[in-house]
Coordinates of C-alpha atoms in Angstrom, one line a residue:
Chain A
M1 CA 49.8 16.6 -19.7
T2 CA 51.5 13.3 -18.5
Q3 CA 52.7 10.6 -20.3
A4 CA 49.9 8.8 -18.7
N5 CA 47.1 11.3 -19.0
D6 CA 47.8 11.4 -22.4
L7 CA 47.5 7.5 -23.4
K8 CA 44.2 7.8 -20.7
A9 CA 43.2 10.3 -23.9
W10 CA 44.5 8.2 -26.5
Q11 CA 42.5 5.1 -25.4
Q12 CA 39.6 7.5 -24.8
K13 CA 39.2 8.4 -27.9
A14 CA 40.2 5.1 -30.0
Q15 CA 37.7 3.4 -28.1
A16 CA 34.9 6.0 -29.4
Q17 CA 36.0 5.4 -32.0
T18 CA 35.7 1.8 -32.5
E19 CA 32.3 2.0 -31.1
L20 CA 31.4 4.1 -34.1
V21 CA 33.5 2.2 -36.4
L22 CA 31.0 -1.2 -35.4
E23 CA 28.2 0.8 -34.7
R24 CA 28.9 1.3 -38.8
L25 CA 30.1 -2.2 -39.7
L26 CA 27.5 -3.9 -37.7
P27 CA 24.1 -4.6 -40.0
S28 CA 21.3 -2.6 -38.4
E29 CA 18.5 -3.8 -35.8
T30 CA 16.2 -2.6 -38.4
Q31 CA 17.1 -5.4 -40.8
I32 CA 15.7 -8.8 -41.1
P33 CA 16.2 -11.4 -39.1
Q34 CA 15.8 -8.0 -36.8
R35 CA 16.4 -10.0 -33.7
L36 CA 19.5 -11.6 -34.7
H37 CA 21.0 -8.0 -35.5
E38 CA 19.8 -6.4 -32.1
A39 CA 22.1 -9.7 -30.3
M40 CA 24.8 -9.2 -32.5
R41 CA 24.8 -5.4 -31.6
Y42 CA 24.0 -5.7 -27.8
V43 CA 27.2 -8.1 -27.4
T44 CA 29.6 -6.2 -29.2
L45 CA 28.2 -2.2 -29.0
G46 CA 28.9 -0.7 -25.3
G47 CA 32.2 -1.8 -23.8
G48 CA 34.9 -3.7 -23.8
K49 CA 38.8 -2.5 -23.1
R50 CA 39.0 -2.9 -27.1
L51 CA 42.2 -4.0 -26.7
R52 CA 42.7 -5.4 -30.1
P53 CA 41.5 -2.5 -32.1
L54 CA 43.5 -0.3 -30.4
L55 CA 46.6 -2.8 -30.9
V56 CA 45.5 -2.2 -35.0
L57 CA 45.4 1.5 -34.6
A58 CA 48.5 1.9 -32.5
A59 CA 50.2 -0.2 -35.0
S60 CA 48.9 1.9 -37.9
E61 CA 50.8 5.0 -36.7
L62 CA 54.1 3.5 -37.7
G63 CA 53.5 4.3 -41.3
D64 CA 51.6 5.8 -44.1
A65 CA 48.3 4.0 -43.5
D66 CA 45.0 3.8 -44.9
L67 CA 42.2 4.3 -43.1
T68 CA 39.6 2.8 -44.4
A69 CA 41.4 -0.6 -44.1
V70 CA 42.5 0.4 -40.3
E71 CA 39.0 0.9 -39.5
Q72 CA 37.8 -2.6 -41.4
A73 CA 40.9 -4.2 -39.2
M74 CA 39.8 -2.8 -36.1
G75 CA 36.1 -3.7 -36.5
A76 CA 37.0 -7.4 -37.9
I77 CA 39.2 -8.3 -35.4
E78 CA 37.0 -7.3 -32.5
M79 CA 33.7 -8.8 -34.1
V80 CA 36.2 -12.2 -34.3
H81 CA 37.1 -11.2 -30.6
V82 CA 33.1 -11.1 -29.5
Y83 CA 31.9 -14.0 -31.2
S84 CA 34.7 -15.9 -29.0
L85 CA 33.5 -14.6 -26.3
V86 CA 29.7 -15.2 -26.7
H87 CA 30.6 -19.1 -28.1
D88 CA 32.9 -19.3 -24.8
D89 CA 30.0 -18.2 -22.2
M90 CA 27.5 -20.6 -23.2
P91 CA 26.4 -23.6 -20.8
A92 CA 28.4 -26.3 -23.1
M93 CA 31.9 -24.3 -22.5
D94 CA 32.5 -21.7 -19.6
N95 CA 28.3 -21.2 -18.7
D96 CA 29.1 -17.8 -17.6
S97 CA 26.0 -15.6 -16.7
L98 CA 27.7 -12.1 -16.9
R99 CA 30.1 -9.9 -19.3
R100 CA 31.3 -6.7 -19.4
G101 CA 28.8 -6.3 -16.4
K102 CA 25.6 -7.4 -18.8
P103 CA 23.8 -10.9 -18.5
T104 CA 25.5 -12.5 -21.5
C105 CA 24.1 -13.6 -24.7
H106 CA 22.4 -16.8 -24.4
V107 CA 20.9 -15.6 -21.0
Q108 CA 19.5 -12.2 -22.7
Y109 CA 18.2 -14.1 -26.2
G110 CA 18.7 -17.9 -25.4
E111 CA 20.8 -20.3 -26.5
A112 CA 20.2 -20.7 -30.0
T113 CA 20.5 -17.2 -31.1
A114 CA 23.3 -16.8 -29.4
L115 CA 24.8 -19.5 -31.2
L116 CA 24.1 -17.5 -34.5
V117 CA 25.2 -14.3 -33.2
G118 CA 28.7 -16.5 -32.7
D119 CA 28.3 -17.6 -36.1
A120 CA 27.7 -14.8 -38.0
L121 CA 30.1 -12.7 -36.3
Q122 CA 32.8 -14.0 -37.1
T123 CA 31.3 -13.9 -40.6
Q124 CA 30.7 -10.3 -40.6
A125 CA 34.7 -9.9 -39.7
F126 CA 35.4 -11.5 -42.8
E127 CA 32.8 -9.3 -45.2
V128 CA 33.9 -6.2 -43.5
L129 CA 37.7 -7.1 -44.2
S130 CA 36.7 -7.9 -47.9
R131 CA 35.1 -4.8 -48.3
P132 CA 37.6 -2.7 -51.1
T133 CA 39.9 -0.1 -49.8
A134 CA 42.8 1.7 -51.3
L135 CA 45.7 -0.6 -50.4
P136 CA 46.6 -2.8 -53.4
A137 CA 44.5 -6.1 -53.8
E138 CA 47.2 -8.8 -52.9
R139 CA 47.6 -6.7 -49.3
R140 CA 44.0 -6.7 -48.4
L141 CA 44.2 -11.0 -49.7
K142 CA 46.9 -11.0 -46.6
M143 CA 45.3 -9.3 -44.4
L144 CA 42.0 -11.8 -44.5
S145 CA 44.6 -14.6 -44.6
V146 CA 46.3 -13.9 -41.2
L147 CA 42.7 -12.7 -39.8
A148 CA 41.8 -16.2 -41.0
K149 CA 44.9 -18.4 -39.4
A150 CA 45.0 -16.3 -36.4
S151 CA 41.0 -17.0 -35.9
G152 CA 40.9 -21.3 -36.5
S153 CA 41.9 -24.5 -35.4
L154 CA 45.8 -23.4 -35.6
G155 CA 44.8 -20.2 -33.7
M156 CA 42.8 -19.1 -31.0
A157 CA 39.5 -22.1 -32.1
G158 CA 43.1 -24.2 -31.5
G159 CA 44.6 -22.7 -28.3
Q160 CA 40.1 -23.1 -26.9
A161 CA 40.3 -26.6 -27.9
I162 CA 43.3 -27.5 -26.0
D163 CA 42.4 -25.2 -22.8
L164 CA 39.2 -27.6 -23.0
A165 CA 41.1 -30.9 -23.3
N166 CA 42.9 -29.4 -20.4
V167 CA 40.6 -28.9 -17.4
G168 CA 41.8 -30.5 -14.2
K169 CA 44.7 -31.9 -15.9
P170 CA 48.5 -30.4 -14.8
M171 CA 50.0 -28.3 -17.4
N172 CA 53.7 -27.8 -17.6
Q173 CA 55.0 -23.9 -18.1
A174 CA 55.5 -24.7 -22.2
E175 CA 52.3 -26.6 -22.4
L176 CA 50.4 -23.1 -20.5
K177 CA 52.5 -21.0 -23.4
Q178 CA 51.8 -22.7 -26.4
M179 CA 47.8 -22.8 -25.7
H180 CA 47.5 -19.1 -24.3
G181 CA 49.7 -18.5 -27.6
L182 CA 46.8 -19.7 -29.9
K183 CA 43.3 -18.8 -27.7
T184 CA 44.7 -15.1 -27.0
G185 CA 47.6 -14.5 -28.5
A186 CA 47.3 -15.5 -31.8
L187 CA 44.5 -12.7 -32.1
I188 CA 46.5 -9.7 -30.3
R189 CA 49.4 -10.5 -32.8
A190 CA 47.0 -10.6 -35.6
A191 CA 45.5 -6.9 -34.5
V192 CA 48.9 -5.4 -34.5
V193 CA 50.1 -7.4 -38.2
L194 CA 46.9 -5.8 -39.1
G195 CA 47.5 -2.6 -38.6
A196 CA 51.5 -2.6 -40.0
L197 CA 49.4 -4.4 -43.3
A198 CA 47.3 -1.5 -43.6
C199 CA 50.3 0.8 -44.2
P200 CA 51.8 0.2 -47.8
D201 CA 54.9 1.7 -46.5
L202 CA 55.8 -1.0 -43.9
G203 CA 57.7 -4.5 -45.3
D204 CA 58.1 -7.5 -44.0
G205 CA 60.8 -7.1 -41.8
E206 CA 59.3 -4.4 -40.0
I207 CA 56.2 -6.6 -39.7
D208 CA 58.1 -9.7 -38.6
R209 CA 59.4 -7.1 -35.8
L210 CA 55.9 -6.1 -34.3
D211 CA 54.9 -9.8 -34.7
C212 CA 57.3 -10.5 -32.0
Y213 CA 56.6 -7.4 -29.4
A214 CA 52.7 -8.4 -30.2
A215 CA 53.7 -12.3 -28.9
K216 CA 55.1 -11.2 -25.8
L217 CA 52.1 -8.7 -25.0
G218 CA 50.1 -11.1 -25.4
L219 CA 51.7 -13.7 -23.1
A220 CA 51.8 -11.0 -20.8
F221 CA 48.4 -9.9 -21.4
Q222 CA 47.4 -13.3 -20.6
V223 CA 49.9 -14.0 -17.4
I224 CA 48.1 -10.8 -16.0
D225 CA 44.5 -12.4 -16.4
D226 CA 45.7 -14.9 -14.7
V227 CA 46.9 -12.4 -11.6
L228 CA 43.5 -11.0 -11.7
D229 CA 41.4 -13.6 -11.8
C230 CA 42.9 -14.5 -8.2
E231 CA 43.4 -11.0 -7.1
A232 CA 40.0 -9.7 -8.1
D233 CA 36.5 -9.7 -6.9
T234 CA 33.5 -9.8 -9.7
A235 CA 32.4 -5.7 -8.9
T236 CA 36.1 -4.9 -10.1
L237 CA 35.6 -7.1 -13.4
G238 CA 32.8 -7.2 -14.4
K239 CA 32.4 -10.3 -14.9
T240 CA 32.5 -13.7 -12.8
A241 CA 35.7 -14.1 -10.6
G242 CA 37.7 -17.2 -9.6
K243 CA 36.1 -19.4 -12.6
D244 CA 39.0 -20.6 -13.7
A245 CA 40.0 -21.8 -10.4
D246 CA 36.8 -23.2 -9.5
N247 CA 37.1 -25.4 -13.1
D248 CA 40.5 -26.8 -12.0
K249 CA 42.1 -24.5 -15.1
P250 CA 45.9 -24.1 -15.2
T251 CA 47.3 -20.6 -14.6
Y252 CA 50.8 -18.9 -14.6
V253 CA 49.6 -18.1 -10.7
K254 CA 48.8 -21.6 -10.0
L255 CA 52.3 -22.8 -11.9
M256 CA 54.8 -19.6 -10.9
G257 CA 52.9 -18.2 -7.4
L258 CA 51.2 -15.1 -7.6
S259 CA 54.4 -12.6 -7.5
E260 CA 56.2 -13.9 -10.0
A261 CA 53.9 -14.2 -11.9
R262 CA 53.7 -10.2 -12.0
V263 CA 57.3 -10.1 -12.5
Y264 CA 57.0 -12.1 -15.6
A265 CA 54.7 -10.4 -17.0
E266 CA 56.7 -7.6 -16.5
E267 CA 60.1 -9.0 -18.2
L268 CA 57.8 -9.7 -21.3
I269 CA 56.7 -6.3 -21.4
A270 CA 60.1 -5.0 -21.4
E271 CA 60.8 -7.2 -24.0
A272 CA 57.9 -6.2 -26.3
V273 CA 58.8 -2.9 -25.7
A274 CA 62.6 -2.7 -26.6
L275 CA 61.2 -3.9 -29.7
L276 CA 59.9 -0.7 -30.5
Q277 CA 62.8 1.1 -30.4
P278 CA 63.8 1.5 -34.4
F279 CA 60.2 3.0 -34.4
G280 CA 61.3 5.8 -32.6
E281 CA 58.7 8.4 -31.4
K282 CA 55.7 7.0 -34.0
A283 CA 55.6 3.8 -31.1
A284 CA 54.5 5.6 -28.8
H285 CA 50.9 4.4 -28.2
L286 CA 51.8 0.6 -29.1
R287 CA 54.6 1.4 -26.0
Q288 CA 52.1 2.8 -24.1
L289 CA 49.7 0.1 -24.6
A290 CA 52.6 -2.7 -23.4
E291 CA 52.5 -0.8 -20.6
F292 CA 48.9 -0.4 -19.5
V293 CA 48.3 -4.1 -20.0
T294 CA 50.9 -4.4 -17.2
A295 CA 49.7 -1.6 -15.2
R296 CA 45.2 -2.6 -15.7
K297 CA 42.8 -3.4 -12.9
N298 CA 40.7 -5.6 -15.0
Chain B
M1 CA 25.8 -43.9 -72.5
T2 CA 22.5 -42.8 -71.9
Q3 CA 22.1 -39.0 -70.0
A4 CA 21.1 -40.7 -66.5
N5 CA 24.3 -42.6 -66.0
D6 CA 26.2 -40.2 -68.0
L7 CA 25.4 -37.5 -65.0
K8 CA 26.0 -40.4 -62.3
A9 CA 29.6 -41.2 -63.6
W10 CA 30.1 -37.4 -63.6
Q11 CA 28.8 -37.2 -60.0
Q12 CA 30.5 -40.1 -58.5
K13 CA 33.8 -38.6 -60.0
A14 CA 33.2 -35.1 -58.8
Q15 CA 31.8 -36.5 -55.1
A16 CA 35.6 -38.3 -54.8
Q17 CA 36.7 -34.8 -55.9
T18 CA 35.7 -32.8 -53.3
E19 CA 37.1 -36.0 -50.9
L20 CA 40.3 -35.6 -52.1
V21 CA 39.9 -31.6 -52.2
L22 CA 38.6 -31.7 -48.1
E23 CA 40.9 -34.4 -47.3
R24 CA 43.4 -31.7 -48.5
L25 CA 42.4 -28.7 -47.0
L26 CA 41.2 -30.0 -43.5
P27 CA 44.4 -29.5 -40.8
S28 CA 45.5 -32.9 -40.3
E29 CA 44.6 -35.0 -37.0
T30 CA 48.3 -35.6 -36.1
Q31 CA 48.0 -31.8 -35.6
I32 CA 47.8 -29.9 -32.5
P33 CA 44.8 -29.6 -31.1
Q34 CA 44.4 -33.3 -32.6
R35 CA 41.4 -33.8 -31.3
L36 CA 39.7 -30.9 -32.8
H37 CA 41.1 -31.8 -36.2
E38 CA 39.6 -35.5 -35.6
A39 CA 36.3 -34.0 -34.8
M40 CA 36.5 -31.6 -38.0
R41 CA 37.3 -34.2 -40.0
Y42 CA 35.1 -36.5 -38.8
V43 CA 31.9 -34.5 -39.6
T44 CA 33.6 -33.3 -43.3
L45 CA 35.1 -36.2 -44.7
G46 CA 33.0 -39.2 -45.7
G47 CA 29.8 -38.6 -47.6
G48 CA 27.0 -35.9 -48.0
K49 CA 25.7 -35.3 -51.3
R50 CA 28.0 -32.7 -51.6
L51 CA 25.9 -30.9 -54.3
R52 CA 27.2 -27.2 -53.4
P53 CA 31.2 -28.1 -54.4
L54 CA 29.4 -30.4 -57.7
L55 CA 27.7 -26.7 -58.0
V56 CA 31.3 -25.2 -58.2
L57 CA 32.6 -27.7 -60.5
A58 CA 29.4 -27.5 -62.5
A59 CA 29.4 -23.5 -63.4
S60 CA 33.3 -23.5 -63.5
E61 CA 33.2 -26.1 -66.8
L62 CA 31.5 -22.9 -68.3
G63 CA 34.7 -20.7 -68.7
D64 CA 38.5 -21.2 -68.8
A65 CA 38.6 -21.6 -64.3
D66 CA 41.5 -22.0 -62.7
L67 CA 41.9 -25.6 -61.3
T68 CA 43.2 -24.6 -58.2
A69 CA 40.7 -21.9 -57.0
V70 CA 37.7 -23.8 -58.3
E71 CA 39.0 -26.6 -55.8
Q72 CA 39.4 -23.9 -52.8
A73 CA 36.1 -22.8 -53.5
M74 CA 34.6 -26.4 -53.3
G75 CA 36.0 -26.9 -50.1
A76 CA 35.3 -23.6 -48.7
I77 CA 31.4 -23.9 -49.4
E78 CA 31.2 -27.3 -48.4
M79 CA 33.2 -26.5 -44.8
V80 CA 30.3 -23.5 -44.4
H81 CA 27.9 -25.7 -45.2
V82 CA 29.2 -28.9 -42.6
Y83 CA 29.7 -25.8 -40.0
S84 CA 26.3 -25.1 -39.9
L85 CA 24.8 -28.5 -40.0
V86 CA 27.4 -29.4 -37.2
H87 CA 25.5 -25.9 -35.2
D88 CA 22.5 -26.9 -36.1
D89 CA 22.1 -30.2 -34.7
M90 CA 23.3 -29.6 -31.7
P91 CA 20.5 -29.4 -28.5
A92 CA 20.2 -25.7 -28.6
M93 CA 18.9 -25.4 -32.1
D94 CA 17.5 -28.7 -33.9
N95 CA 18.9 -31.6 -31.5
D96 CA 19.6 -34.2 -33.9
S97 CA 21.4 -37.4 -32.7
L98 CA 21.9 -38.7 -36.6
R99 CA 23.5 -36.8 -39.3
R100 CA 24.7 -38.5 -43.0
G101 CA 23.9 -41.9 -40.8
K102 CA 26.4 -41.5 -38.4
P103 CA 25.7 -40.2 -34.7
T104 CA 26.0 -36.3 -34.6
C105 CA 29.2 -34.1 -34.0
H106 CA 27.9 -33.0 -30.2
V107 CA 26.7 -36.8 -29.2
Q108 CA 30.2 -38.3 -30.8
Y109 CA 32.2 -35.5 -29.2
G110 CA 30.6 -33.2 -26.7
E111 CA 28.8 -30.2 -26.9
A112 CA 31.5 -27.9 -26.0
T113 CA 33.8 -29.5 -29.3
A114 CA 31.0 -29.5 -31.4
L115 CA 31.1 -25.6 -30.7
L116 CA 34.3 -25.6 -31.5
V117 CA 34.2 -28.0 -34.5
G118 CA 31.6 -25.6 -36.5
D119 CA 34.1 -22.1 -35.5
A120 CA 36.7 -23.8 -36.6
L121 CA 35.4 -24.8 -39.9
Q122 CA 33.7 -21.2 -41.1
T123 CA 37.2 -20.1 -40.2
Q124 CA 38.6 -22.9 -42.2
A125 CA 36.5 -22.3 -45.3
F126 CA 37.9 -18.6 -45.2
E127 CA 41.3 -19.5 -44.9
V128 CA 41.5 -21.7 -48.0
L129 CA 40.2 -19.1 -49.5
S130 CA 42.2 -16.9 -48.8
R131 CA 44.9 -18.9 -50.2
P132 CA 47.0 -17.8 -53.6
T133 CA 45.6 -18.9 -57.1
A134 CA 46.9 -18.0 -60.7
L135 CA 43.2 -15.1 -60.5
P136 CA 43.7 -12.1 -60.7
A137 CA 43.3 -10.2 -57.1
E138 CA 40.3 -8.1 -57.6
R139 CA 38.6 -11.4 -58.3
R140 CA 40.1 -13.6 -55.2
L141 CA 38.3 -10.3 -53.1
K142 CA 35.0 -11.0 -54.8
M143 CA 35.0 -14.9 -54.4
L144 CA 35.8 -14.4 -50.9
S145 CA 33.1 -11.6 -50.6
V146 CA 30.3 -13.5 -52.1
L147 CA 31.3 -16.5 -49.3
A148 CA 31.4 -14.0 -46.5
K149 CA 28.0 -11.9 -47.4
A150 CA 26.1 -15.8 -48.5
S151 CA 26.8 -17.4 -45.3
G152 CA 26.7 -14.6 -42.6
S153 CA 23.4 -12.6 -40.9
L154 CA 22.2 -11.0 -44.5
G155 CA 22.7 -14.9 -46.0
M156 CA 22.6 -18.3 -44.2
A157 CA 22.9 -17.3 -41.0
G158 CA 20.0 -15.3 -41.2
G159 CA 17.8 -17.8 -42.5
Q160 CA 18.0 -19.9 -40.2
A161 CA 17.3 -17.3 -37.6
I162 CA 14.5 -16.5 -39.3
D163 CA 13.3 -20.3 -38.9
L164 CA 14.3 -20.3 -35.7
A165 CA 11.8 -17.2 -34.9
N166 CA 9.0 -18.8 -36.9
V167 CA 8.2 -22.3 -35.1
G168 CA 4.8 -23.0 -34.7
K169 CA 3.4 -20.1 -36.3
P170 CA 2.3 -19.7 -39.7
M171 CA 4.4 -18.3 -42.2
N172 CA 2.8 -17.5 -45.8
Q173 CA 4.6 -18.5 -49.0
A174 CA 6.4 -15.1 -49.1
E175 CA 8.0 -15.2 -45.7
L176 CA 8.6 -19.0 -46.5
K177 CA 10.4 -18.4 -50.2
Q178 CA 12.9 -15.1 -48.0
M179 CA 13.4 -17.7 -45.4
H180 CA 14.9 -20.5 -47.4
G181 CA 16.0 -18.3 -49.5
L182 CA 18.6 -16.9 -47.5
K183 CA 19.0 -20.4 -45.3
T184 CA 19.3 -22.8 -47.7
G185 CA 19.3 -20.8 -51.4
A186 CA 22.2 -17.9 -50.4
L187 CA 24.7 -20.7 -50.2
I188 CA 23.8 -22.6 -53.5
R189 CA 23.8 -19.3 -55.3
A190 CA 27.4 -18.6 -53.9
A191 CA 28.7 -22.2 -54.9
V192 CA 27.3 -21.5 -58.9
V193 CA 29.0 -17.4 -58.1
L194 CA 32.0 -18.8 -57.0
G195 CA 33.0 -21.6 -60.0
A196 CA 32.0 -18.5 -62.5
L197 CA 34.4 -16.4 -60.6
A198 CA 37.1 -18.8 -60.9
C199 CA 36.8 -18.1 -64.7
P200 CA 38.5 -14.9 -65.6
D201 CA 37.0 -15.2 -68.9
L202 CA 33.5 -14.9 -67.5
G203 CA 31.6 -11.7 -67.2
D204 CA 28.9 -10.3 -64.8
G205 CA 26.3 -10.7 -67.2
E206 CA 26.8 -14.6 -67.7
I207 CA 27.4 -14.5 -63.7
D208 CA 24.0 -12.9 -62.8
R209 CA 22.1 -15.2 -65.1
L210 CA 23.8 -18.2 -63.9
D211 CA 22.9 -16.2 -60.1
C212 CA 19.5 -16.3 -61.1
Y213 CA 19.6 -20.1 -61.8
A214 CA 20.7 -20.2 -58.7
A215 CA 18.4 -19.1 -56.8
K216 CA 15.3 -21.2 -58.7
L217 CA 17.7 -24.3 -57.9
G218 CA 18.3 -23.6 -54.2
L219 CA 14.4 -22.9 -53.8
A220 CA 13.2 -26.0 -55.9
F221 CA 15.7 -28.4 -53.8
Q222 CA 13.9 -26.8 -50.7
V223 CA 10.7 -27.8 -51.8
I224 CA 11.7 -31.0 -52.4
D225 CA 13.4 -31.0 -48.8
D226 CA 9.8 -30.6 -47.6
V227 CA 8.3 -33.2 -49.6
L228 CA 11.0 -35.9 -48.4
D229 CA 11.0 -34.9 -45.3
C230 CA 7.2 -36.0 -45.5
E231 CA 7.3 -39.4 -47.3
A232 CA 10.5 -40.6 -46.5
D233 CA 11.1 -42.8 -43.3
T234 CA 14.5 -43.0 -41.4
A235 CA 16.5 -45.3 -42.8
T236 CA 16.3 -43.8 -46.2
L237 CA 17.3 -40.2 -45.3
G238 CA 19.7 -41.2 -42.7
K239 CA 18.5 -38.5 -40.5
T240 CA 15.5 -38.4 -38.0
A241 CA 12.9 -38.2 -40.5
G242 CA 9.3 -36.2 -39.8
K243 CA 11.3 -33.6 -37.5
D244 CA 10.1 -30.6 -39.1
A245 CA 6.2 -31.9 -38.9
D246 CA 7.0 -32.7 -35.3
N247 CA 8.4 -29.2 -34.7
D248 CA 5.8 -26.8 -36.0
K249 CA 7.9 -25.5 -38.5
P250 CA 6.0 -24.4 -41.4
T251 CA 7.1 -26.3 -44.6
Y252 CA 5.7 -26.0 -48.5
V253 CA 3.9 -29.1 -48.0
K254 CA 1.6 -27.9 -45.1
L255 CA 1.7 -24.8 -47.3
M256 CA 0.4 -26.1 -51.0
G257 CA -0.2 -30.2 -50.1
L258 CA 2.2 -32.4 -51.5
S259 CA 1.5 -33.1 -55.2
E260 CA 1.5 -29.3 -55.1
A261 CA 4.6 -28.7 -53.8
R262 CA 6.2 -31.5 -56.2
V263 CA 4.7 -29.6 -59.3
Y264 CA 6.1 -26.2 -58.0
A265 CA 9.6 -27.7 -57.9
E266 CA 9.2 -29.1 -61.3
E267 CA 8.1 -25.7 -62.3
L268 CA 11.4 -24.0 -60.9
I269 CA 13.6 -27.0 -62.3
A270 CA 12.0 -26.1 -65.8
E271 CA 12.9 -21.7 -65.2
A272 CA 16.3 -22.8 -64.4
V273 CA 17.7 -25.2 -67.0
A274 CA 16.1 -22.8 -69.6
L275 CA 18.6 -19.6 -68.3
L276 CA 21.6 -21.9 -69.0
Q277 CA 20.2 -22.2 -72.6
P278 CA 23.1 -20.0 -74.2
F279 CA 25.6 -21.8 -72.4
G280 CA 25.2 -24.8 -74.7
E281 CA 26.8 -27.6 -74.1
K282 CA 29.2 -26.9 -71.2
A283 CA 26.0 -26.2 -69.1
A284 CA 25.1 -29.8 -69.3
H285 CA 26.3 -31.2 -65.7
L286 CA 24.5 -27.7 -63.9
R287 CA 21.4 -28.6 -66.4
Q288 CA 22.0 -32.2 -65.1
L289 CA 22.3 -31.4 -61.2
A290 CA 18.9 -29.4 -61.4
E291 CA 17.3 -31.8 -62.7
F292 CA 18.7 -34.6 -60.1
V293 CA 17.6 -32.3 -57.2
T294 CA 13.9 -33.0 -58.4
A295 CA 14.8 -36.8 -59.2
R296 CA 16.8 -37.0 -55.8
K297 CA 15.2 -39.7 -52.8
N298 CA 17.1 -38.3 -49.9

């Protein structure tokens, strides 16, 4: 098998594992309140790149991971990501009607339910991560702390607030980097760090190195997102294309130009991959995921 | 001092302590994103009965409590409560414009910010509760689990979903009890249980007994809420009165009648207080808080 085929096979297997994990960690739609649970499953199951759970899994391959902890982290981080999408799609925010090729939550279930779906998915993430594993309790608390810090007002939600405050305003590259570092980067870093924390044999030095890898990866991911949003059409993306430009949102493409933005992303990925060198072959999937980010089409 | 005066003095002291705790546990409004942090502080600081933090504090008096853990729990549970109010007040839900005598969050800061304020306050609650204390790590994990279970789709958010699904529909007393048991009761029970968990010397039997006390208290609280909503006018309540009746929401008053509802609440409080008997004088504030619930005017 070629390396590209190998990654594709691993990705598909890991995506299937993510689906099973989420299926198991979400409340059943036979449980009361059924409609809320049905909607939580509607938005979470059946699609998405699953980049964050894949990063958890790939990072966990660097050490002697506790499988239960890895799967809890995979599920929890995807729930946080999906909750943010559900709220972000609402009329008060981006007012998107299509997500992953399906009607968005508020279109399908109404705004009040969409609000509760996002709220309850966030809670479920923390509930899942507070369940028992074989890891030392201090390590489990650290995982909860990492997820909370990455998701809140000094992480993802903070990035969304900065984004919101800057619609229609010019931003320089440093400001854009800070905004995306919180909005997208914080959760991508948390994914990698959670995967590493699920390995009791990985220490602070190794986790810090992985955090640096993830910071560069997260930034590259956002730059490529801007590139794709500029290039792609609605059919390929499975979401409404050109929204960012329509909304006068600052993007890397507007700031740097299309080809320069792509070059910048490729440089970031090269730096990220270089940081993985001490981990040798165990980092194969983290390396391949980084390269996938610049190669992806949606 | 009479018992009533004693409670009033304790309550005022405990409310002031809650304010200080929240003040310290919320991000400063000088931190980026400032507007989000300003809005998080606007909705959380400066008011409210603080029933849940007071229950945490009163329950923690039953044992040899860790003060840091108690204050984290006081702050975290109030943040969850306030986040739920912020989202509940939004146009997609109750569309309220007044809360604690001030314009609601979406009126003051806009809907998009209100959405993020609720989201980020929920995250902050879990972040705060994941901070170090002198309690054993397993006990700290248990506290996180209790808060998550009480807040999510099988707790508070689930109760809101049931409430939403039943506007304009008849509900019998069992259904109403189930709905409120989740919507209001779950968090009130969590408050008492968290206070007890902050005492390493309190065991499962004692915690279960306190949980029963809190379940009865939570139900009585909701019954009285319905009574007050029926009786009171906007000026006294500091929120728009008569909303539940307007919205065709099922209430205990509609189901039982006004005076029967008040009698039912008083019976529940008597049962709750009886459960505190083994704790003797240490339970004075829990006992008084229970009696306060039926005596309150808003």
